[in-house]
Short mmCIF file of C-alpha atoms and ligand atoms in Angstrom, two decimals:
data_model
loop_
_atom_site.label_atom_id
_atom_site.label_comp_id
_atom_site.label_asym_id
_atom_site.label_seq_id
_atom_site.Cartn_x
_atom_site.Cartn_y
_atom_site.Cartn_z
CA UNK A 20 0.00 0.00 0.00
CA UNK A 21 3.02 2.49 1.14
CA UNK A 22 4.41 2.45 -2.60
CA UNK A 23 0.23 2.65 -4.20
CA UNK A 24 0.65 6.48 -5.81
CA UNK A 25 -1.82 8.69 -4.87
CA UNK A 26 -5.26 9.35 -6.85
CA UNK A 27 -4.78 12.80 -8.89
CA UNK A 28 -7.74 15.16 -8.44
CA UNK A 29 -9.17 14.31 -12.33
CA UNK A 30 -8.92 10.35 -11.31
CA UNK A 31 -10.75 10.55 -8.29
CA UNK A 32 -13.57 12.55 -10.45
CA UNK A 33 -13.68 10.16 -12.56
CA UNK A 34 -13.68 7.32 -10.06
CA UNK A 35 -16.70 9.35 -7.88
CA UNK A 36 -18.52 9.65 -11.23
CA UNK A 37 -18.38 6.10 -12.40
CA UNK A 38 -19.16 5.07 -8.66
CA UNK A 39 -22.49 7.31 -8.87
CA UNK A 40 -22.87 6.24 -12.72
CA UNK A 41 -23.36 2.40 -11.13
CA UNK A 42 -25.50 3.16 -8.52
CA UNK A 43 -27.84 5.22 -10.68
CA UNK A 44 -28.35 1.99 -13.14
CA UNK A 45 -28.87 -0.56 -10.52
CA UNK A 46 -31.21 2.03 -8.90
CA UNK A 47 -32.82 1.94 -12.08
CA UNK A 48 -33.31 -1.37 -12.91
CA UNK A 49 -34.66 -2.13 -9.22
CA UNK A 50 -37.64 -0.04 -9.74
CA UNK A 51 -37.96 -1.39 -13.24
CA UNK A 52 -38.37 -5.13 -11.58
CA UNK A 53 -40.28 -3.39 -8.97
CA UNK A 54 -43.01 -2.30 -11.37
CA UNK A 55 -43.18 -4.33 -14.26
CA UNK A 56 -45.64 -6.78 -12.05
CA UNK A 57 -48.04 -4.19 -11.26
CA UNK A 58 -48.15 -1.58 -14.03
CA UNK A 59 -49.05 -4.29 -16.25
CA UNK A 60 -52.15 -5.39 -14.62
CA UNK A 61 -53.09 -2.36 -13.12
CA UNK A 62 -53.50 1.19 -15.07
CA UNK A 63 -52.49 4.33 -12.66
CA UNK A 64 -52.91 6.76 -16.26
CA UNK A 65 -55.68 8.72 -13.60
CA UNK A 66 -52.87 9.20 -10.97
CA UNK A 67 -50.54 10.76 -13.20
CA UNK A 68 -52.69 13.21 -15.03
CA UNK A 69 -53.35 16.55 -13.68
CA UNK A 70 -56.55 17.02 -15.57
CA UNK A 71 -57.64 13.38 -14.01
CA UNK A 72 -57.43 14.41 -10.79
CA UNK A 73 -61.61 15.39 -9.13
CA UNK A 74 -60.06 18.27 -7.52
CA UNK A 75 -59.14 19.81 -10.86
CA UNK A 76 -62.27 18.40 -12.22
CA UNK A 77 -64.18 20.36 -10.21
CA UNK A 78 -61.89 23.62 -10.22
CA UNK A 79 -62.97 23.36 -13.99
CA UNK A 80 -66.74 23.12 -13.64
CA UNK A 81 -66.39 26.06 -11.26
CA UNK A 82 -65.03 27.85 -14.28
CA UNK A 83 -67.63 26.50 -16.36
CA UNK A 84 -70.40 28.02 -14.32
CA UNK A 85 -68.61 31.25 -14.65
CA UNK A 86 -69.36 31.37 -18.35
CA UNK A 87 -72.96 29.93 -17.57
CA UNK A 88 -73.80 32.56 -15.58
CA UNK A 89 -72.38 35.48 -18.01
CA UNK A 90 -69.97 37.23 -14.95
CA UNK A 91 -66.59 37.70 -15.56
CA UNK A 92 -63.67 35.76 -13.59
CA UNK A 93 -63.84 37.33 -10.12
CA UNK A 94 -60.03 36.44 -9.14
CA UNK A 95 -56.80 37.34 -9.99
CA UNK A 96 -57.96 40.92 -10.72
CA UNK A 97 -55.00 43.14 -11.19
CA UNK A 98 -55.25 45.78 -9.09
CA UNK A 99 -52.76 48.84 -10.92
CA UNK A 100 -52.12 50.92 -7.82
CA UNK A 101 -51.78 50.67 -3.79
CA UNK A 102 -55.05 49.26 -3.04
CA UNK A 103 -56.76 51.35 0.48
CA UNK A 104 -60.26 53.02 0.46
CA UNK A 105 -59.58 52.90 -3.88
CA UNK A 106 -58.30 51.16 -6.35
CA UNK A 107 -57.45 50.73 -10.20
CA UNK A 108 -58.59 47.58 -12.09
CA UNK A 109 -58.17 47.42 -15.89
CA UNK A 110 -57.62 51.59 -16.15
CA UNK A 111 -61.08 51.94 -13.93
CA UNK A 112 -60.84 53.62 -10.59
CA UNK A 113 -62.89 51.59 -8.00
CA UNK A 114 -63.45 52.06 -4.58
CA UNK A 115 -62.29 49.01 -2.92
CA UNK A 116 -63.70 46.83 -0.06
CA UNK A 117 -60.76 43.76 -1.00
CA UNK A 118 -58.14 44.89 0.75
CA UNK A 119 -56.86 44.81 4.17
CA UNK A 120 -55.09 47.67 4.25
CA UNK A 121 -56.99 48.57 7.92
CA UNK A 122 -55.32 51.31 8.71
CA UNK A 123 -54.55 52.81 5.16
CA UNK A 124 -50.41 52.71 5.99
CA UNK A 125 -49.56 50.69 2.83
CA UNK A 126 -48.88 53.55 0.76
CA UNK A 127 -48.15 56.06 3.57
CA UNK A 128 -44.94 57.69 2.86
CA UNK A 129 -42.95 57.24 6.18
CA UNK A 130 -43.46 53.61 5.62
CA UNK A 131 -42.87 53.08 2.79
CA UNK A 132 -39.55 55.77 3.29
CA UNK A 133 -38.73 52.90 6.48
CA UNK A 134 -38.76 50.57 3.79
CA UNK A 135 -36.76 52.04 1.01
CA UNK A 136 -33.81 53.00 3.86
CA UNK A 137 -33.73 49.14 4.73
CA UNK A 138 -33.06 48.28 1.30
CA UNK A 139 -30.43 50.92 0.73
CA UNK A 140 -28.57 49.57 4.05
CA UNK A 141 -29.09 45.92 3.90
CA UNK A 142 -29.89 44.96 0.32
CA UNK A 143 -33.47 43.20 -0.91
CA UNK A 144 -32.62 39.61 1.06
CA UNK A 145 -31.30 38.80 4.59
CA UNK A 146 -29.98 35.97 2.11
CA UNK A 147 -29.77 33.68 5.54
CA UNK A 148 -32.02 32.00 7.93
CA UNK A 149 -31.29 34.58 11.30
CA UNK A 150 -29.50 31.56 13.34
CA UNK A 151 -26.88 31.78 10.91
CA UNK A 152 -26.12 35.10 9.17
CA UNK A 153 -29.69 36.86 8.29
CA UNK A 154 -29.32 38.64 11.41
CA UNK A 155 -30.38 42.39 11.04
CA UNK A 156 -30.35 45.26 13.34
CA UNK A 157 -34.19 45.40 12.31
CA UNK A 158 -35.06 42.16 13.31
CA UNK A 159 -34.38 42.80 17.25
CA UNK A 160 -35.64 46.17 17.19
CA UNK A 161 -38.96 44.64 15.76
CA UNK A 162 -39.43 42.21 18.45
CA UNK A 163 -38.65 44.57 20.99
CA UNK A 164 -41.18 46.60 19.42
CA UNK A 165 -43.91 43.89 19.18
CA UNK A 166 -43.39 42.99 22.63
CA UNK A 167 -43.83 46.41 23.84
CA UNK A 168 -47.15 46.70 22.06
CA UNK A 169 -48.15 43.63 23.22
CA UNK A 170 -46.76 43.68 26.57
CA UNK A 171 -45.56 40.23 26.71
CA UNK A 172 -41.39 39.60 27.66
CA UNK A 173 -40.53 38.74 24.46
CA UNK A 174 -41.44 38.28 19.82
CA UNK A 175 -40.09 36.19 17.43
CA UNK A 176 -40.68 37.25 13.70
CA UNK A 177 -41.34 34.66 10.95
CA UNK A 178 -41.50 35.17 7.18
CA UNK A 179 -45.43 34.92 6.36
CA UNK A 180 -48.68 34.92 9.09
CA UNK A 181 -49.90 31.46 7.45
CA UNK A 182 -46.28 29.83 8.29
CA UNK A 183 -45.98 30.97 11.48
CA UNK A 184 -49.32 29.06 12.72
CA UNK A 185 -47.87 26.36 10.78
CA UNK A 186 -44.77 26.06 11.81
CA UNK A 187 -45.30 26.76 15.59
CA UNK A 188 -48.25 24.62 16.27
CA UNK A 189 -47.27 22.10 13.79
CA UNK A 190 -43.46 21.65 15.77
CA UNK A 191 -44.69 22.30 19.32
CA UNK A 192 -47.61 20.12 19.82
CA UNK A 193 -47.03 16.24 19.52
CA UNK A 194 -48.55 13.29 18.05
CA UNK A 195 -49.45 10.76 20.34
CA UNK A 196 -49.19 13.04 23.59
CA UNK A 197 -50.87 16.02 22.72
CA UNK A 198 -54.48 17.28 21.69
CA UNK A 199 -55.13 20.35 20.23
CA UNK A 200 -58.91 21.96 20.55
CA UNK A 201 -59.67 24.94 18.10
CA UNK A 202 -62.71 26.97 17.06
CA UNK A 203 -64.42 24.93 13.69
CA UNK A 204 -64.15 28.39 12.34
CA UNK A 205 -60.58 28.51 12.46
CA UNK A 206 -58.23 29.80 9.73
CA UNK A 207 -56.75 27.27 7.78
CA UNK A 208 -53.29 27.81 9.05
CA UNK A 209 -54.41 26.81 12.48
CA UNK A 210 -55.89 23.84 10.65
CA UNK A 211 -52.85 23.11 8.73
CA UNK A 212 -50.32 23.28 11.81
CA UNK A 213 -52.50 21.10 14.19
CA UNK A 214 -52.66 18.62 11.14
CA UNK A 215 -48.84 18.59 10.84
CA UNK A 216 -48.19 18.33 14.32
CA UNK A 217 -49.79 14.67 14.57
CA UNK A 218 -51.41 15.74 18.42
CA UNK A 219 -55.21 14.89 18.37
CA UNK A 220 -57.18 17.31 17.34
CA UNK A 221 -60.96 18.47 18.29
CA UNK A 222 -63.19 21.24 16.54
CA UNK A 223 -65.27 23.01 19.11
CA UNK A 224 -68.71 24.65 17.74
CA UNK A 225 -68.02 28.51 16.81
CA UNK A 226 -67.39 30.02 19.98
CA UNK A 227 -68.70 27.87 22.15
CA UNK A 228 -66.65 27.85 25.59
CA UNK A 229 -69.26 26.23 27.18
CA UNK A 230 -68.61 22.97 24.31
CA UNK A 231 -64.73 23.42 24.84
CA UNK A 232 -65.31 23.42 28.68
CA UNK A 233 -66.86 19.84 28.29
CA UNK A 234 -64.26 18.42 25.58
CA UNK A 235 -61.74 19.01 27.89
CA UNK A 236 -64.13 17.87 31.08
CA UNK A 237 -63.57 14.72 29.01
CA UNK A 238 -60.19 14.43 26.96
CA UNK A 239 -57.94 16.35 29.25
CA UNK A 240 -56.60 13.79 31.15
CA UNK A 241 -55.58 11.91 28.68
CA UNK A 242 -53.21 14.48 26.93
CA UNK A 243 -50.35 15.99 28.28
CA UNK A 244 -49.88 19.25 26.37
CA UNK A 245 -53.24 20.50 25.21
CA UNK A 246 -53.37 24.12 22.93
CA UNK A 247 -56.67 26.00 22.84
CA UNK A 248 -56.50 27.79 19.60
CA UNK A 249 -58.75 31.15 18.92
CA UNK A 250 -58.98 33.90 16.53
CA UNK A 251 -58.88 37.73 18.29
CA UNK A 252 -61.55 38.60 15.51
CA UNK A 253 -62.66 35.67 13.26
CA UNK A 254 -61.94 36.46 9.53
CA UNK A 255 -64.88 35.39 7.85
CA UNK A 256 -67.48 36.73 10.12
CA UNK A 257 -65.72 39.50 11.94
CA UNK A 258 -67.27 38.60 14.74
CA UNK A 259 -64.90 38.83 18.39
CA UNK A 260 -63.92 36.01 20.31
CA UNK A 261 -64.65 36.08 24.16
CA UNK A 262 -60.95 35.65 25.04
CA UNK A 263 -61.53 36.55 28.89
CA UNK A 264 -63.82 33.17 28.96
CA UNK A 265 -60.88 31.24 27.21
CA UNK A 266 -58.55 32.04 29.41
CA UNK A 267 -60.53 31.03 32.40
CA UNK A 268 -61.09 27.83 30.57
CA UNK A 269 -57.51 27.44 29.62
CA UNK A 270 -56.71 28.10 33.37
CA UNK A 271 -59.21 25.72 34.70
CA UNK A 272 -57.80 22.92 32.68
CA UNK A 273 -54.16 24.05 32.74
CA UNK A 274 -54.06 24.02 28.92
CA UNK A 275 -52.14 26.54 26.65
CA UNK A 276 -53.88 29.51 24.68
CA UNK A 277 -52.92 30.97 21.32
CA UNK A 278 -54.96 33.73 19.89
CA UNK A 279 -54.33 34.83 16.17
CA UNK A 280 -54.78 38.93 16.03
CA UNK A 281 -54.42 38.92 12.12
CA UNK A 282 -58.01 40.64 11.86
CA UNK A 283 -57.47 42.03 15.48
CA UNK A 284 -54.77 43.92 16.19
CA UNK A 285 -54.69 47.97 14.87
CA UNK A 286 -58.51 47.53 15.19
CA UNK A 287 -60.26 46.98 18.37
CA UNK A 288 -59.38 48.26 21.58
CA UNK A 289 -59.42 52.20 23.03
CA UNK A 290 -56.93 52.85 21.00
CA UNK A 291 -56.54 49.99 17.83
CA UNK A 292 -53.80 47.81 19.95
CA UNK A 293 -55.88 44.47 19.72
CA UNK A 294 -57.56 41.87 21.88
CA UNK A 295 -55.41 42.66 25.28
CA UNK A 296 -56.80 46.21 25.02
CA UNK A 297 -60.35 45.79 24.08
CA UNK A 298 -60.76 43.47 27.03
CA UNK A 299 -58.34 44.97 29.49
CA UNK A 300 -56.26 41.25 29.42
CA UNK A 301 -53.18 40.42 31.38
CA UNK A 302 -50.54 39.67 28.71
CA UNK A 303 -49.59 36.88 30.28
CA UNK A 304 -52.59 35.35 30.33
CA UNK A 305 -52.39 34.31 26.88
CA UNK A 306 -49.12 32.00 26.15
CA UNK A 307 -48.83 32.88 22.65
CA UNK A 308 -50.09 36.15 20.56
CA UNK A 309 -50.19 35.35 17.52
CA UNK A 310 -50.07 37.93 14.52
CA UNK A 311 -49.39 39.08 10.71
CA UNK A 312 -47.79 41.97 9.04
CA UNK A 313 -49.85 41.79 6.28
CA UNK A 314 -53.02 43.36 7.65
CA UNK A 315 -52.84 46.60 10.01
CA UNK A 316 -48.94 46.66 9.87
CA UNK A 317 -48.75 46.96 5.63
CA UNK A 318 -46.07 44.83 5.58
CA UNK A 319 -45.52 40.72 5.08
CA UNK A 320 -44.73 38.13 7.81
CA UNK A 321 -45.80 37.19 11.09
CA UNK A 322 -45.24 37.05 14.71
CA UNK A 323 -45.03 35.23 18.25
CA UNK A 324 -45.24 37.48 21.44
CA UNK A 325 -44.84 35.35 24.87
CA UNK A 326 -42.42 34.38 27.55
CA UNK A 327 -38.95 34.13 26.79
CA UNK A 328 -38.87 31.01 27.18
CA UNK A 329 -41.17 30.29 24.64
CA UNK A 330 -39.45 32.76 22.49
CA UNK A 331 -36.18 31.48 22.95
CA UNK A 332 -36.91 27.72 22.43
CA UNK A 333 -38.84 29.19 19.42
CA UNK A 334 -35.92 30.87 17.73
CA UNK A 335 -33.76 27.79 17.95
CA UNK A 336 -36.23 25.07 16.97
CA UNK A 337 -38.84 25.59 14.79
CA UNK A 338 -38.78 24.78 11.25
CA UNK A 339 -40.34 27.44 9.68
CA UNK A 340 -37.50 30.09 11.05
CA UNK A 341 -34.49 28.02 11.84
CA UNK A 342 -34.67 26.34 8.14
CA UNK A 343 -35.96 29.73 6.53
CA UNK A 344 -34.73 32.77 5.83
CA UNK A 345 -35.57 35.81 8.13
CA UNK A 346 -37.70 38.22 7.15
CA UNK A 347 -36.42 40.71 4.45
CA UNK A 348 -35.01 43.94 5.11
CA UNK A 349 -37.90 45.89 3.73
CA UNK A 350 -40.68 43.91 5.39
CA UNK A 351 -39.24 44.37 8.90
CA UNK A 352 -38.62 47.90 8.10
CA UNK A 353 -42.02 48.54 7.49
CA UNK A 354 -43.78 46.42 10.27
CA UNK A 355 -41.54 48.27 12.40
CA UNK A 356 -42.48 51.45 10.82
CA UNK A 357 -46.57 50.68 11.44
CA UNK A 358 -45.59 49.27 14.91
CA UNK A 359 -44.88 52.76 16.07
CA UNK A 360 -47.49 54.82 14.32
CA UNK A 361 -50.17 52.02 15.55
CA UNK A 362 -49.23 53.34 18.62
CA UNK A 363 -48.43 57.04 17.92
CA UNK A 364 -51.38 57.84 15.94
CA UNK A 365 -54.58 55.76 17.87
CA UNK A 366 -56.91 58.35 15.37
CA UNK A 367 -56.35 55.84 12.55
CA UNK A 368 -58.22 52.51 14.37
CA UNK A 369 -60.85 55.31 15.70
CA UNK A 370 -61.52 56.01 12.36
CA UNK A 371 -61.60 52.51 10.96
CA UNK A 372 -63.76 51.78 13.97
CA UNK A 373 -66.49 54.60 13.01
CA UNK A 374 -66.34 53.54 9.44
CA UNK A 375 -67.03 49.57 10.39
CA UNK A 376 -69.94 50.84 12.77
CA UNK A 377 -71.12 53.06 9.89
CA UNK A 378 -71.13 50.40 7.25
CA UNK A 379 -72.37 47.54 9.77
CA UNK A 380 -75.44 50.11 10.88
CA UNK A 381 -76.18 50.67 7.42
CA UNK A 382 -76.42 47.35 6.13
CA UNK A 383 -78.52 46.16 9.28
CA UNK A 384 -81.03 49.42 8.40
CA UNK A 385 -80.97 48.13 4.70
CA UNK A 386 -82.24 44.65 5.55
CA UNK A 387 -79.14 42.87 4.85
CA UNK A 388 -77.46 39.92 6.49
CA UNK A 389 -74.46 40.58 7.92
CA UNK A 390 -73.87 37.26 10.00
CA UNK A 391 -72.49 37.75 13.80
CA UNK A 392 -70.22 40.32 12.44
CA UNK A 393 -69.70 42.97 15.92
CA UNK A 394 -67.49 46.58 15.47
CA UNK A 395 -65.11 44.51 13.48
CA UNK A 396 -63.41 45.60 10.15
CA UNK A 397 -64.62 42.34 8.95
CA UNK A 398 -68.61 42.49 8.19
CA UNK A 399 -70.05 39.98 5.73
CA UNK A 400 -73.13 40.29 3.29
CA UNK A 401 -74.31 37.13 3.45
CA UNK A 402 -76.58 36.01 0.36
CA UNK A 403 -77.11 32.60 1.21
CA UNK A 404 -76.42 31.09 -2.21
CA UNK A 405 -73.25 31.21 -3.81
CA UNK A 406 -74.52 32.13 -7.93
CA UNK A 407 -76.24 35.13 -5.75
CA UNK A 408 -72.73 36.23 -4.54
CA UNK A 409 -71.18 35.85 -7.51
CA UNK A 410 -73.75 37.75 -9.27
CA UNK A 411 -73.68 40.26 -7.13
CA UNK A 412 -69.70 40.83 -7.02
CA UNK A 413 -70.15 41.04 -10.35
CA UNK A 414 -73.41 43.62 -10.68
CA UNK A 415 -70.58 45.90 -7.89
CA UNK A 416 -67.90 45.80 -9.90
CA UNK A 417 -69.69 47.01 -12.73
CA UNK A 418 -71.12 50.11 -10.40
CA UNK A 419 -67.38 50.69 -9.55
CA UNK A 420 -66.88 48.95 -6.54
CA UNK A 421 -64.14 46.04 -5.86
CA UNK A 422 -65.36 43.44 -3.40
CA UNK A 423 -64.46 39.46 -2.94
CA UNK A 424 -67.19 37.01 -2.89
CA UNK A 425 -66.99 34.28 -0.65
CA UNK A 426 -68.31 30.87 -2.86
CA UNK A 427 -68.72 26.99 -1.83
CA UNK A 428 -66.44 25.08 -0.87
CA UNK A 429 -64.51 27.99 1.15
CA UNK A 430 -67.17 28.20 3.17
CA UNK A 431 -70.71 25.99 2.46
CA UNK A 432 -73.28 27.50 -0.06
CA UNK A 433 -76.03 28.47 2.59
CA UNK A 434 -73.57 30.99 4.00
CA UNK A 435 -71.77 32.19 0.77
CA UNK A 436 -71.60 35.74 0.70
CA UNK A 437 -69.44 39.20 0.09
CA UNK A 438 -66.50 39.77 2.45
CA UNK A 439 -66.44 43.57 3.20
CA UNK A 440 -63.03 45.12 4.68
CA UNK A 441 -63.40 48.60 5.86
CA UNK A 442 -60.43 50.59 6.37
CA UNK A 443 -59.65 53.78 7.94
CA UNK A 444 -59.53 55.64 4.40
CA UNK A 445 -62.99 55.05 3.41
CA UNK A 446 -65.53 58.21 3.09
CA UNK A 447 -69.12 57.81 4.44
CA UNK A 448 -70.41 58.78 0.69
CA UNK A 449 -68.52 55.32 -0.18
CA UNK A 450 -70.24 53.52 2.54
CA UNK A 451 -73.46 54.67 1.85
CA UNK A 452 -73.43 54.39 -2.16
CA UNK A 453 -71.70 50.54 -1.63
CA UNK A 454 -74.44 49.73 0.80
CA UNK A 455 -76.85 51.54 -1.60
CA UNK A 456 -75.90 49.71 -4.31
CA UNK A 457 -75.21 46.02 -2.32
CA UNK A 458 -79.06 46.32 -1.27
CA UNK A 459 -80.48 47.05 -4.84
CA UNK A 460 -78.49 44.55 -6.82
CA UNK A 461 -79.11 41.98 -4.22
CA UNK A 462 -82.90 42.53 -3.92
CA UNK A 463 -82.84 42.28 -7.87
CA UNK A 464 -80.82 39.19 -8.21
CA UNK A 465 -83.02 37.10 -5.46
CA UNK A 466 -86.41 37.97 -7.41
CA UNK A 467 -84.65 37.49 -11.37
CA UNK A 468 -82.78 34.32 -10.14
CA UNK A 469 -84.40 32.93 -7.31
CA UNK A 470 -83.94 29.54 -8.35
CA UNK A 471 -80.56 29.69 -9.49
CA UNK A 472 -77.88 27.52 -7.69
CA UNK A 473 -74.48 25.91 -8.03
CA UNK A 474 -74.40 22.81 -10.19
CA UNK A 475 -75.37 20.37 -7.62
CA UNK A 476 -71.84 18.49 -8.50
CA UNK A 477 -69.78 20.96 -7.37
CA UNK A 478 -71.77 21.42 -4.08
CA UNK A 479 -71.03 18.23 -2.53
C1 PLP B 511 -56.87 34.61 10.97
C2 PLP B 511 -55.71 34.59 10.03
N1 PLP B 511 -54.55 34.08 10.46
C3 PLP B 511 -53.48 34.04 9.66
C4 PLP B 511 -53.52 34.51 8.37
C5 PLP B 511 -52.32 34.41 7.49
O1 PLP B 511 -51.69 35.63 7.36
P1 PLP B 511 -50.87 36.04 6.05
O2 PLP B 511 -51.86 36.23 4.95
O3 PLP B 511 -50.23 37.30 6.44
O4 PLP B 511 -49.92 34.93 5.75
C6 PLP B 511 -54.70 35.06 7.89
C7 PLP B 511 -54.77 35.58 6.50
O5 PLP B 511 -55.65 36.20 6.03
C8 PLP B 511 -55.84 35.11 8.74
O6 PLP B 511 -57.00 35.62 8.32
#
């Protein structure tokens, strides 16, 4: 061996490629032995077809009943121009009810000012996850912001609202130990992460405490973690959650609490700063706040406020921010921005608050349904029938105003309707002519189409 001369660099290439080269083939013709017994007598063809698979089947009859019922494709809509109060679709200006822009501070200079500086002094990417070397100035000052507003010890920042739910509940709950009970109007990240995390998991009836009270009368024991999950202001109905009774609940059973302030926070309270203010809540109470950028704060991500030691254990586990990168330089820059003139400037949730009574008073007067929807920015029209909403998105957009309807299967056909966001920028005149309008069409549509439904296949 002493005397064997030593592999040059272009040998041992050539030696790791034929190595890989051989284990490729007999890779290869393993799966070729593997399958030639079942292909043969069975045909997958539907499995590996896009266009075969229901869910696409019935994507395309939704399309279908587009055309059927003459109104153009609702989604997708570019929108030309920041989107608050107004918009501009296809060269049209519009007044908009689609956007979430509460507080009107996408598009506010200062912000977006906080945003161009960040770019200028840290580039367009962190271009690492934090743990390694994404680590910004921005990030900490963020947090510390966050936690400040919150008043918990302690934030963690994640990359989009829908991931962080994800992420966190999906990595700290566990399957086999752990149950997780959340409202069955939930968001779909809540959904998603108690799926992923394996733990049980139990729907409780729309916020019901009482119901929750008995599932965990009857499962607790079992379970050793167990994570109540909640929405500050539900997103569909805009209706608010009675945290106060959750947290006695959560006490009683000595179970965690997470409440999502996506539609919450910048909205209610005395002064816009969320569930802990509207109900006068300890901070602590609640053992994780959870949150998005993308709403009040006009920027993209989302957020944990707790205990440091959630925070910490957090920032060095989970998936979602240890394996991803941290939140760009412009997005923190922003949320950091709206953090402070959330707090600075309290006239912006008063005014988003008088514009949600105004529109929610006005629809009530005008006969409409607006579903359990409660001084929220959130306030459905609920038609009951999801051709009606569609028909009537469409009849609104044609009058000049921009509004999502809400179809089967997001939510089911008897309680399809139009999802109204009111923001801070919108004029009574708007209110009034939207509501105006919304009552007129709608009235028109139920007598001229009154038997008009879904096709019966895509309902379910
Ligand atoms: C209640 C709730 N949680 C979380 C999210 C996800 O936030 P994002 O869209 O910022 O990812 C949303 C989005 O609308 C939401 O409504």
């Amino acid at each position: 061996m002493a005397d064997q001369k030593p592999l040059s660099t272009e040998e041992k290439r050539e030696l790791l490629k034929k190595m890989l080269r051989e284990k490729a083939e007999k890779a290869a013709a393993a799966a070729q032995t593997q399958s030639s017994g079942s292909s043969t007598t069975k045909d997958f063809g539907q499995f590996a077809d896009f266009s075969k698979f229901p869910e696409v089947q019935t994507l395309d009859a939704q399309f279908q009943t587009l055309g059927m019922l003459h109104v153009e494709n609702p989604y997708f809509r570019v929108n030309e121009r920041i989107v608050n109060n107004r918009t501009q679709i296809g060269g049209r200006d519009l007044i908009s009810f689609s956007s979430y822009n509460y507080l009107g501070l996408s598009g506010d200079p200062r912000v977006s000012k906080a945003a161009q500086d960040a770019v200028e002094a840290y580039g367009t990417s962190v271009s690492a996850s934090r743990i390694a070397t994404g680590e910004k100035p921005l990030h900490q000052q963020l947090e510390q912001a966050l936690a400040h507003l919150i008043g918990t010890e302690d934030a963690i920042t994640l990359v989009s609202g829908h991931a962080t739910n994800v992420t966190v509940i999906g990595h700290m709950m566990r399957q086999g130990k752990d149950l997780i009970v959340y409202d069955e109007l939930s968001h779909n990240c809540i959904i998603e992460g108690a799926v992923l995390s394996g733990a049980r998991r139990i729907a409780f009836p729309h916020e019901d405490w009482e119901a929750l009270d008995k599932i965990l009368e009857d499962n607790r024991a079992d379970y050793e973690r167990v994570l109540i999950a909640i929405e500050g202001v539900y997103s569909m109905d805009g209706d608010i959650a009675d945290v106060p009774k959750f947290i006695e609940i959560k006490k009683k059973h000595q179970a965690l609490l997470l409440v999502d302030e996506a539609h919450s926070m910048g909205v209610i309270g005395a002064n816009g700063l969320g569930v802990r203010e509207h109900f006068h809540i300890d901070p602590n109470d609640v053992d994780l706040w959870m949150g998005t950028f993308s709403k009040s704060f006009a920027s993209c991500g989302g957020y944990i406020a707790g205990r440091h030691a959630l925070i910490r254990f957090l920032k060095y586990n989970t998936p979602g921010f240890v394996y991803s990168v941290g939140i760009s330089p412009a997005n923190a820059a922003a949320a950091l921005a709206t953090t402070h003139i959330m707090m600075e400037e309290p006239w912006r949730a008063h005014a988003c608050q008088a514009n949600s009574k105004l529109f929610l008073e006005g629809a009530k007067a005008r006969g409409l349904d607006t579903g359990p929807s409660n001084g929220t920015a959130v306030v459905p029209i609920i038609t009951g029938n999801s051709a009606h909403a569609l028909l009537l998105a469409d009849a609104l957009f044609k009058e000049g105003i921009n509004v999502q309807p809400i179809l089967y299967p997001a939510v089911p056909d008897e309680a399809a309707r139009l999802r109204f966001f009111i923001t801070s920028d919108h004029t009574e005149e708007e209110i009034r002519f939207t509501l105006d309008k919304t009552a007129e069409h709608l009235s028109r549509i139920r007598t001229e189409h009154k038997d008009l439904t879904f096709p019966k296949a895509m309902l379910g």
